Amino acid sequence: MPRLSNIYRLGVKELWSLWRDPGLLLLIVYTFTAALYIAATAAPEGLHRAAIAIVDEDDSALSARIVTAFYPPQFAPPARITPAEVDATLDAGTYTFVLDIPPDFQRDVLAGRGPQVQLAVDATRMSQAFTGSGWIQQIVLGEVGEFLQRYRGSAASPVEVTVRQRFNQALDPTWFGSISELANNITMLSIILTGAALIREREHGTVEHLLVMPVTPTEIMLSKVWAMGLIVMLATLVSLTVVIKGALGVRIEGSLGLFLCCAALHLFATTSMGIFMATLARSMPQFGLLLMLTLIPLELLSGAITPRESMPDAVRYLMSLAPTTHFVSLSQAILFRGAGFAIAWPSMLALAAIGSVLFGLSLARFRKTIVQMV
């Protein structure tokens, strides 16, 4: 049986080794502060001051209504350009949208002729192009409808649909982005720290020192798991309180203690995964390449970026065996929806089972590596 004193002392050694590595310390601080804040705020899903220009060839009261219907924060104040400038400004990327109102537009609308308005879109700005096209169509059709009715307002409907936004009433994309980025960063740092700890010992020759000590491979692995897991847990707690709740203003609905328990189970799995990958790699560059091949599928297919419901059944089943899938689900359920233990325990049990399997595989591989070194 592993001795707790050996596990504790070896873990303290790992903490001191990390303290003497300024590169990894800087990576931890940056990942859980600036990188998280930038990822949550740099690329919002909605429109924000989208660049739009309007070619008003009608110069009527209706076209003036349409021009004044675009304003911040969704759109930047529209610029007035001529038809000859459309292609040049789109090629230069000056505007994302160019709306062309044809001559005699108001007269044709009043006569019921169904005139056409052309909307040119720079589709290289994919997110704004997709969302903004729908907004512009609604704005133009709404202004035309109100102009024909001679008053602002919509016709009475026999059915009233009441929409209530739960968990994110303002539909602020930074709320979702910050929690998703936190889950991804926890996975990434836990794998990097444990893998780097093992490879660093191999490169410095300290693994041979451990082999002559009265310690077992299980004790060595457990020491790395608890030490690196503790660092990530502390960084997660600071990031939640200072960056997510403080700087971004995200309201945490659920129990912070329950989330940290789930994070501990997830770290047990991912730190074991990091040790397994470190036994496969011969150097840090090889470990970095292997990390890229592992992290990208884990992040893209875990549900943190793309909803799992839109994935093929085979991918959904395969990713149900990955710890990140269950951790992302738990993070969103606890921090967004205030879920308690009664809802979280199936995913927590799955994390514990996956972590045990990964720890067993990593331990077997680690023992084999030690035998080869001897």
Tab-separated table of C-alpha atoms in Angstrom:
chain	number	residue	atom	x	y	z
A	1	MET	CA	0.000	0.000	0.000
A	2	PRO	CA	1.290	3.499	-0.788
A	3	ARG	CA	2.507	5.402	2.243
A	4	LEU	CA	0.914	8.792	2.676
A	5	SER	CA	4.130	10.342	3.993
A	6	ASN	CA	5.987	9.421	0.801
A	7	ILE	CA	3.165	10.770	-1.361
A	8	TYR	CA	3.110	14.005	0.625
A	9	ARG	CA	6.874	14.598	0.501
A	10	LEU	CA	7.132	13.740	-3.195
A	11	GLY	CA	4.247	16.120	-3.877
A	12	VAL	CA	5.999	18.914	-1.983
A	13	LYS	CA	9.059	18.244	-4.138
A	14	GLU	CA	6.881	18.709	-7.245
A	15	LEU	CA	5.603	22.025	-5.908
A	16	TRP	CA	9.137	23.268	-5.303
A	17	SER	CA	10.156	22.172	-8.805
A	18	LEU	CA	7.241	24.097	-10.263
A	19	TRP	CA	8.129	27.151	-8.173
A	20	ARG	CA	11.595	27.160	-9.745
A	21	ASP	CA	10.145	27.080	-13.271
A	22	PRO	CA	9.151	30.694	-14.140
A	23	GLY	CA	7.899	29.683	-17.592
A	24	LEU	CA	5.227	27.339	-16.243
A	25	LEU	CA	4.295	29.796	-13.494
A	26	LEU	CA	3.774	32.528	-16.065
A	27	LEU	CA	1.695	30.139	-18.181
A	28	ILE	CA	-0.568	29.341	-15.211
A	29	VAL	CA	-1.114	33.002	-14.346
A	30	TYR	CA	-1.728	34.034	-17.942
A	31	THR	CA	-4.067	31.120	-18.728
A	32	PHE	CA	-6.383	31.703	-15.793
A	33	THR	CA	-6.459	35.516	-16.002
A	34	ALA	CA	-5.676	37.362	-19.232
A	35	ALA	CA	-6.245	34.433	-21.612
A	36	LEU	CA	-9.619	33.650	-20.048
A	37	TYR	CA	-10.723	37.285	-20.141
A	38	ILE	CA	-9.630	37.708	-23.768
A	39	ALA	CA	-11.323	34.491	-24.891
A	40	ALA	CA	-14.580	35.504	-23.210
A	41	THR	CA	-14.715	39.034	-24.619
A	42	ALA	CA	-12.692	39.127	-27.857
A	43	ALA	CA	-15.049	37.235	-30.159
A	44	PRO	CA	-18.684	37.781	-29.168
A	45	GLU	CA	-21.288	35.753	-31.038
A	46	GLY	CA	-23.690	38.650	-31.548
A	47	LEU	CA	-23.410	41.849	-33.552
A	48	HIS	CA	-21.373	44.697	-32.154
A	49	ARG	CA	-20.851	47.828	-34.229
A	50	ALA	CA	-20.958	45.954	-37.522
A	51	ALA	CA	-19.740	48.163	-40.379
A	52	ILE	CA	-22.574	48.968	-42.794
A	53	ALA	CA	-22.924	51.309	-45.779
A	54	ILE	CA	-26.092	52.307	-47.636
A	55	VAL	CA	-26.559	53.287	-51.268
A	56	ASP	CA	-29.705	55.417	-51.281
A	57	GLU	CA	-30.718	55.793	-54.922
A	58	ASP	CA	-34.300	56.690	-54.003
A	59	ASP	CA	-33.772	59.553	-51.519
A	60	SER	CA	-37.334	59.306	-50.251
A	61	ALA	CA	-39.039	59.361	-46.877
A	62	LEU	CA	-39.094	55.544	-46.793
A	63	SER	CA	-35.406	55.204	-47.638
A	64	ALA	CA	-34.594	57.794	-44.957
A	65	ARG	CA	-36.470	55.696	-42.406
A	66	ILE	CA	-34.419	52.663	-43.375
A	67	VAL	CA	-31.130	54.580	-43.141
A	68	THR	CA	-31.889	55.832	-39.629
A	69	ALA	CA	-32.965	52.368	-38.425
A	70	PHE	CA	-29.343	51.192	-38.065
A	71	TYR	CA	-27.601	52.381	-34.908
A	72	PRO	CA	-25.263	51.146	-32.151
A	73	PRO	CA	-24.555	48.853	-30.441
A	74	GLN	CA	-25.478	46.305	-33.131
A	75	PHE	CA	-24.399	48.471	-36.077
A	76	ALA	CA	-21.995	51.324	-36.523
A	77	PRO	CA	-23.577	54.522	-37.877
A	78	PRO	CA	-24.223	53.742	-41.573
A	79	ALA	CA	-22.079	55.438	-44.185
A	80	ARG	CA	-23.582	56.850	-47.371
A	81	ILE	CA	-21.742	55.725	-50.505
A	82	THR	CA	-22.384	55.767	-54.244
A	83	PRO	CA	-23.038	52.710	-56.436
A	84	ALA	CA	-19.552	53.011	-57.937
A	85	GLU	CA	-17.970	52.599	-54.498
A	86	VAL	CA	-19.682	49.324	-53.564
A	87	ASP	CA	-17.226	46.842	-55.071
A	88	ALA	CA	-14.141	48.774	-54.014
A	89	THR	CA	-15.206	49.123	-50.366
A	90	LEU	CA	-16.207	45.456	-50.113
A	91	ASP	CA	-12.917	44.349	-51.671
A	92	ALA	CA	-11.022	46.511	-49.191
A	93	GLY	CA	-13.001	45.132	-46.253
A	94	THR	CA	-14.195	48.567	-45.226
A	95	TYR	CA	-17.795	47.441	-44.708
A	96	THR	CA	-19.342	44.092	-43.831
A	97	PHE	CA	-22.766	45.019	-45.272
A	98	VAL	CA	-23.776	47.274	-48.150
A	99	LEU	CA	-27.501	47.897	-48.589
A	100	ASP	CA	-28.570	49.218	-52.013
A	101	ILE	CA	-31.986	50.914	-52.134
A	102	PRO	CA	-33.031	51.208	-55.820
A	103	PRO	CA	-34.520	54.292	-57.515
A	104	ASP	CA	-38.287	54.821	-57.182
A	105	PHE	CA	-38.316	52.417	-54.242
A	106	GLN	CA	-41.016	54.239	-52.257
A	107	ARG	CA	-43.250	54.683	-55.325
A	108	ASP	CA	-43.028	50.985	-56.205
A	109	VAL	CA	-43.785	49.977	-52.614
A	110	LEU	CA	-46.910	52.148	-52.514
A	111	ALA	CA	-47.967	50.802	-55.920
A	112	GLY	CA	-47.547	47.217	-54.736
A	113	ARG	CA	-44.965	46.314	-57.391
A	114	GLY	CA	-42.650	44.452	-54.958
A	115	PRO	CA	-39.322	46.232	-55.539
A	116	GLN	CA	-36.075	44.476	-54.650
A	117	VAL	CA	-33.440	45.782	-52.244
A	118	GLN	CA	-29.946	44.387	-52.690
A	119	LEU	CA	-27.835	43.459	-49.672
A	120	ALA	CA	-24.157	42.749	-50.370
A	121	VAL	CA	-22.381	40.882	-47.551
A	122	ASP	CA	-18.692	40.280	-46.897
A	123	ALA	CA	-19.020	36.600	-45.948
A	124	THR	CA	-15.373	36.308	-44.902
A	125	ARG	CA	-16.559	37.761	-41.579
A	126	MET	CA	-18.667	34.672	-41.113
A	127	SER	CA	-20.146	35.213	-37.661
A	128	GLN	CA	-21.307	38.794	-38.282
A	129	ALA	CA	-22.341	38.009	-41.858
A	130	PHE	CA	-24.690	35.223	-40.817
A	131	THR	CA	-26.267	37.045	-37.880
A	132	GLY	CA	-26.299	40.499	-39.442
A	133	SER	CA	-28.054	39.408	-42.636
A	134	GLY	CA	-31.079	38.292	-40.653
A	135	TRP	CA	-31.096	41.479	-38.597
A	136	ILE	CA	-30.950	43.703	-41.672
A	137	GLN	CA	-33.787	41.838	-43.396
A	138	GLN	CA	-35.984	42.211	-40.304
A	139	ILE	CA	-35.157	45.914	-39.979
A	140	VAL	CA	-35.912	46.704	-43.639
A	141	LEU	CA	-39.153	44.696	-43.691
A	142	GLY	CA	-40.217	46.230	-40.372
A	143	GLU	CA	-39.653	49.784	-41.599
A	144	VAL	CA	-41.510	49.093	-44.852
A	145	GLY	CA	-44.440	47.555	-42.972
A	146	GLU	CA	-44.705	50.466	-40.551
A	147	PHE	CA	-44.483	52.935	-43.452
A	148	LEU	CA	-47.418	51.266	-45.206
A	149	GLN	CA	-49.475	51.185	-41.994
A	150	ARG	CA	-48.764	54.881	-41.400
A	151	TYR	CA	-47.860	54.206	-37.774
A	152	ARG	CA	-45.232	52.380	-35.785
A	153	GLY	CA	-46.342	49.113	-34.289
A	154	SER	CA	-47.370	45.636	-35.347
A	155	ALA	CA	-50.788	44.248	-36.034
A	156	ALA	CA	-52.581	42.559	-33.173
A	157	SER	CA	-51.942	38.825	-33.065
A	158	PRO	CA	-54.455	36.252	-31.783
A	159	VAL	CA	-51.599	34.512	-29.963
A	160	GLU	CA	-49.105	36.154	-27.633
A	161	VAL	CA	-45.740	34.461	-27.143
A	162	THR	CA	-43.955	35.452	-23.950
A	163	VAL	CA	-40.209	34.793	-23.982
A	164	ARG	CA	-38.318	34.549	-20.716
A	165	GLN	CA	-34.546	34.161	-20.863
A	166	ARG	CA	-33.258	31.984	-18.035
A	167	PHE	CA	-29.720	31.798	-16.628
A	168	ASN	CA	-28.459	34.558	-18.964
A	169	GLN	CA	-31.204	37.144	-19.191
A	170	ALA	CA	-29.134	39.642	-21.171
A	171	LEU	CA	-27.926	36.960	-23.631
A	172	ASP	CA	-24.371	38.081	-22.927
A	173	PRO	CA	-22.004	35.738	-24.809
A	174	THR	CA	-19.188	36.432	-22.321
A	175	TRP	CA	-21.115	34.479	-19.678
A	176	PHE	CA	-21.043	31.304	-21.748
A	177	GLY	CA	-17.576	31.927	-23.149
A	178	SER	CA	-15.919	32.448	-19.771
A	179	ILE	CA	-17.181	29.204	-18.237
A	180	SER	CA	-16.379	27.193	-21.370
A	181	GLU	CA	-12.878	28.669	-21.508
A	182	LEU	CA	-12.341	27.917	-17.822
A	183	ALA	CA	-13.223	24.250	-18.372
A	184	ASN	CA	-10.857	24.067	-21.360
A	185	ASN	CA	-8.045	25.756	-19.430
A	186	ILE	CA	-8.411	23.364	-16.497
A	187	THR	CA	-8.036	20.432	-18.883
A	188	MET	CA	-5.101	21.935	-20.732
A	189	LEU	CA	-3.069	23.038	-17.691
A	190	SER	CA	-3.567	19.811	-15.765
A	191	ILE	CA	-2.239	17.759	-18.673
A	192	ILE	CA	0.653	20.153	-19.323
A	193	LEU	CA	1.796	20.401	-15.709
A	194	THR	CA	1.843	16.685	-14.960
A	195	GLY	CA	3.382	15.786	-18.304
A	196	ALA	CA	6.027	18.492	-17.980
A	197	ALA	CA	6.850	17.356	-14.429
A	198	LEU	CA	7.606	13.819	-15.570
A	199	ILE	CA	9.541	14.861	-18.674
A	200	ARG	CA	11.513	17.427	-16.660
A	201	GLU	CA	12.629	14.705	-14.236
A	202	ARG	CA	13.651	12.485	-17.134
A	203	GLU	CA	15.654	15.287	-18.777
A	204	HIS	CA	17.337	16.297	-15.499
A	205	GLY	CA	18.092	12.707	-14.536
A	206	THR	CA	16.147	12.810	-11.270
A	207	VAL	CA	14.053	9.780	-12.187
A	208	GLU	CA	17.067	7.592	-11.459
A	209	HIS	CA	17.246	9.154	-7.979
A	210	LEU	CA	13.626	8.196	-7.361
A	211	LEU	CA	14.294	4.603	-8.437
A	212	VAL	CA	16.853	4.078	-5.671
A	213	MET	CA	14.522	5.492	-3.026
A	214	PRO	CA	12.049	3.311	-1.067
A	215	VAL	CA	9.061	4.591	-3.079
A	216	THR	CA	6.734	2.794	-5.466
A	217	PRO	CA	5.484	3.911	-8.904
A	218	THR	CA	2.037	4.364	-7.405
A	219	GLU	CA	3.386	6.797	-4.830
A	220	ILE	CA	5.283	8.735	-7.494
A	221	MET	CA	2.185	9.054	-9.665
A	222	LEU	CA	-0.117	10.004	-6.800
A	223	SER	CA	2.309	12.703	-5.683
A	224	LYS	CA	2.283	14.293	-9.124
A	225	VAL	CA	-1.509	14.032	-9.336
A	226	TRP	CA	-2.212	15.766	-6.033
A	227	ALA	CA	0.491	18.420	-6.404
A	228	MET	CA	-0.391	19.540	-9.936
A	229	GLY	CA	-4.112	19.122	-9.242
A	230	LEU	CA	-3.795	21.406	-6.214
A	231	ILE	CA	-2.132	24.125	-8.292
A	232	VAL	CA	-4.889	23.991	-10.922
A	233	MET	CA	-7.591	23.979	-8.231
A	234	LEU	CA	-6.178	27.114	-6.595
A	235	ALA	CA	-5.852	28.825	-9.971
A	236	THR	CA	-9.444	27.856	-10.779
A	237	LEU	CA	-10.734	29.313	-7.519
A	238	VAL	CA	-8.881	32.591	-8.103
A	239	SER	CA	-10.082	32.741	-11.701
A	240	LEU	CA	-13.711	32.168	-10.693
A	241	THR	CA	-13.733	34.840	-8.013
A	242	VAL	CA	-11.470	37.493	-9.534
A	243	VAL	CA	-11.897	37.197	-13.314
A	244	ILE	CA	-15.290	35.578	-13.933
A	245	LYS	CA	-17.303	37.017	-11.047
A	246	GLY	CA	-15.297	40.204	-10.600
A	247	ALA	CA	-14.032	41.429	-13.964
A	248	LEU	CA	-16.669	39.845	-16.218
A	249	GLY	CA	-19.597	40.145	-13.811
A	250	VAL	CA	-20.875	36.608	-14.371
A	251	ARG	CA	-23.360	35.531	-11.728
A	252	ILE	CA	-22.569	32.088	-10.292
A	253	GLU	CA	-25.847	30.332	-9.538
A	254	GLY	CA	-24.741	27.049	-7.975
A	255	SER	CA	-22.498	25.805	-5.200
A	256	LEU	CA	-18.843	26.687	-5.631
A	257	GLY	CA	-17.875	23.807	-3.358
A	258	LEU	CA	-19.744	21.276	-5.483
A	259	PHE	CA	-18.076	22.628	-8.617
A	260	LEU	CA	-14.634	22.309	-7.015
A	261	CYS	CA	-15.422	18.691	-6.073
A	262	CYS	CA	-16.300	18.006	-9.702
A	263	ALA	CA	-13.117	19.781	-10.788
A	264	ALA	CA	-11.098	17.546	-8.440
A	265	LEU	CA	-12.572	14.412	-10.053
A	266	HIS	CA	-11.854	15.835	-13.481
A	267	LEU	CA	-8.271	16.658	-12.488
A	268	PHE	CA	-7.765	13.095	-11.271
A	269	ALA	CA	-8.562	11.944	-14.814
A	270	THR	CA	-6.681	14.606	-16.773
A	271	THR	CA	-3.510	14.516	-14.652
A	272	SER	CA	-3.416	10.757	-15.182
A	273	MET	CA	-3.810	11.415	-18.886
A	274	GLY	CA	-0.890	13.851	-18.769
A	275	ILE	CA	1.372	11.247	-17.152
A	276	PHE	CA	0.360	8.670	-19.761
A	277	MET	CA	1.190	11.072	-22.590
A	278	ALA	CA	4.517	11.955	-20.951
A	279	THR	CA	5.510	8.272	-20.950
A	280	LEU	CA	4.886	8.175	-24.708
A	281	ALA	CA	6.863	11.330	-25.517
A	282	ARG	CA	10.672	11.455	-25.358
A	283	SER	CA	10.966	15.245	-25.044
A	284	MET	CA	8.903	18.375	-24.468
A	285	PRO	CA	8.536	19.140	-28.208
A	286	GLN	CA	7.114	15.653	-28.776
A	287	PHE	CA	4.837	16.110	-25.784
A	288	GLY	CA	3.621	19.428	-27.227
A	289	LEU	CA	2.711	17.813	-30.544
A	290	LEU	CA	0.932	14.974	-28.784
A	291	LEU	CA	-0.880	17.521	-26.621
A	292	MET	CA	-2.220	19.315	-29.713
A	293	LEU	CA	-3.567	16.067	-31.155
A	294	THR	CA	-5.320	15.329	-27.864
A	295	LEU	CA	-6.613	18.714	-26.735
A	296	ILE	CA	-8.250	19.831	-29.975
A	297	PRO	CA	-10.722	16.901	-30.173
A	298	LEU	CA	-11.356	17.085	-26.423
A	299	GLU	CA	-12.261	20.781	-26.596
A	300	LEU	CA	-14.179	20.778	-29.881
A	301	LEU	CA	-16.254	17.658	-29.196
A	302	SER	CA	-16.891	17.997	-25.456
A	303	GLY	CA	-19.832	20.386	-25.814
A	304	ALA	CA	-17.935	23.463	-24.632
A	305	ILE	CA	-17.941	25.009	-28.124
A	306	THR	CA	-20.402	22.997	-30.237
A	307	PRO	CA	-23.616	21.489	-28.790
A	308	ARG	CA	-23.328	17.713	-28.580
A	309	GLU	CA	-26.847	17.347	-29.967
A	310	SER	CA	-25.582	18.490	-33.373
A	311	MET	CA	-22.873	15.804	-33.511
A	312	PRO	CA	-23.202	12.350	-35.114
A	313	ASP	CA	-24.294	9.544	-32.797
A	314	ALA	CA	-20.941	7.759	-33.114
A	315	VAL	CA	-19.050	10.885	-32.017
A	316	ARG	CA	-21.421	11.495	-29.120
A	317	TYR	CA	-20.969	7.923	-27.880
A	318	LEU	CA	-17.188	8.077	-28.229
A	319	MET	CA	-16.947	11.419	-26.415
A	320	SER	CA	-19.093	10.109	-23.564
A	321	LEU	CA	-15.953	8.170	-22.596
A	322	ALA	CA	-13.920	11.402	-22.335
A	323	PRO	CA	-13.708	13.225	-18.988
A	324	THR	CA	-14.086	16.662	-20.601
A	325	THR	CA	-17.610	15.873	-21.808
A	326	HIS	CA	-18.880	15.208	-18.296
A	327	PHE	CA	-16.945	18.092	-16.766
A	328	VAL	CA	-18.290	20.635	-19.265
A	329	SER	CA	-21.814	19.385	-18.606
A	330	LEU	CA	-21.282	19.660	-14.846
A	331	SER	CA	-19.745	23.136	-15.116
A	332	GLN	CA	-22.683	24.512	-17.066
A	333	ALA	CA	-25.277	22.770	-14.881
A	334	ILE	CA	-23.771	23.935	-11.576
A	335	LEU	CA	-22.473	27.402	-12.401
A	336	PHE	CA	-25.272	28.435	-14.795
A	337	ARG	CA	-28.373	26.567	-13.675
A	338	GLY	CA	-27.596	26.057	-9.989
A	339	ALA	CA	-27.789	22.266	-10.154
A	340	GLY	CA	-27.261	20.363	-6.914
A	341	PHE	CA	-25.799	16.982	-6.042
A	342	ALA	CA	-29.015	15.190	-7.011
A	343	ILE	CA	-28.483	16.234	-10.630
A	344	ALA	CA	-24.687	16.161	-10.686
A	345	TRP	CA	-23.986	12.738	-9.168
A	346	PRO	CA	-24.310	10.627	-12.391
A	347	SER	CA	-21.689	12.728	-14.173
A	348	MET	CA	-19.525	12.774	-11.060
A	349	LEU	CA	-19.680	8.984	-10.909
A	350	ALA	CA	-18.733	8.803	-14.596
A	351	LEU	CA	-15.760	11.106	-13.964
A	352	ALA	CA	-14.602	8.935	-11.080
A	353	ALA	CA	-14.850	5.792	-13.214
A	354	ILE	CA	-13.039	7.347	-16.181
A	355	GLY	CA	-10.343	8.734	-13.881
A	356	SER	CA	-9.786	5.323	-12.285
A	357	VAL	CA	-9.376	3.677	-15.691
A	358	LEU	CA	-6.977	6.381	-16.903
A	359	PHE	CA	-4.980	6.180	-13.674
A	360	GLY	CA	-4.681	2.412	-14.027
A	361	LEU	CA	-3.525	2.669	-17.641
A	362	SER	CA	-1.058	5.421	-16.786
A	363	LEU	CA	0.312	3.449	-13.839
A	364	ALA	CA	0.861	0.361	-16.004
A	365	ARG	CA	2.598	2.444	-18.666
A	366	PHE	CA	4.681	4.278	-16.047
A	367	ARG	CA	5.860	0.987	-14.514
A	368	LYS	CA	6.826	-0.286	-17.958
A	369	THR	CA	8.787	2.898	-18.625
A	370	ILE	CA	10.664	2.559	-15.332
A	371	VAL	CA	11.556	-1.052	-16.099
A	372	GLN	CA	12.928	0.014	-19.488
A	373	MET	CA	15.041	2.719	-17.843
A	374	VAL	CA	16.498	0.211	-15.424
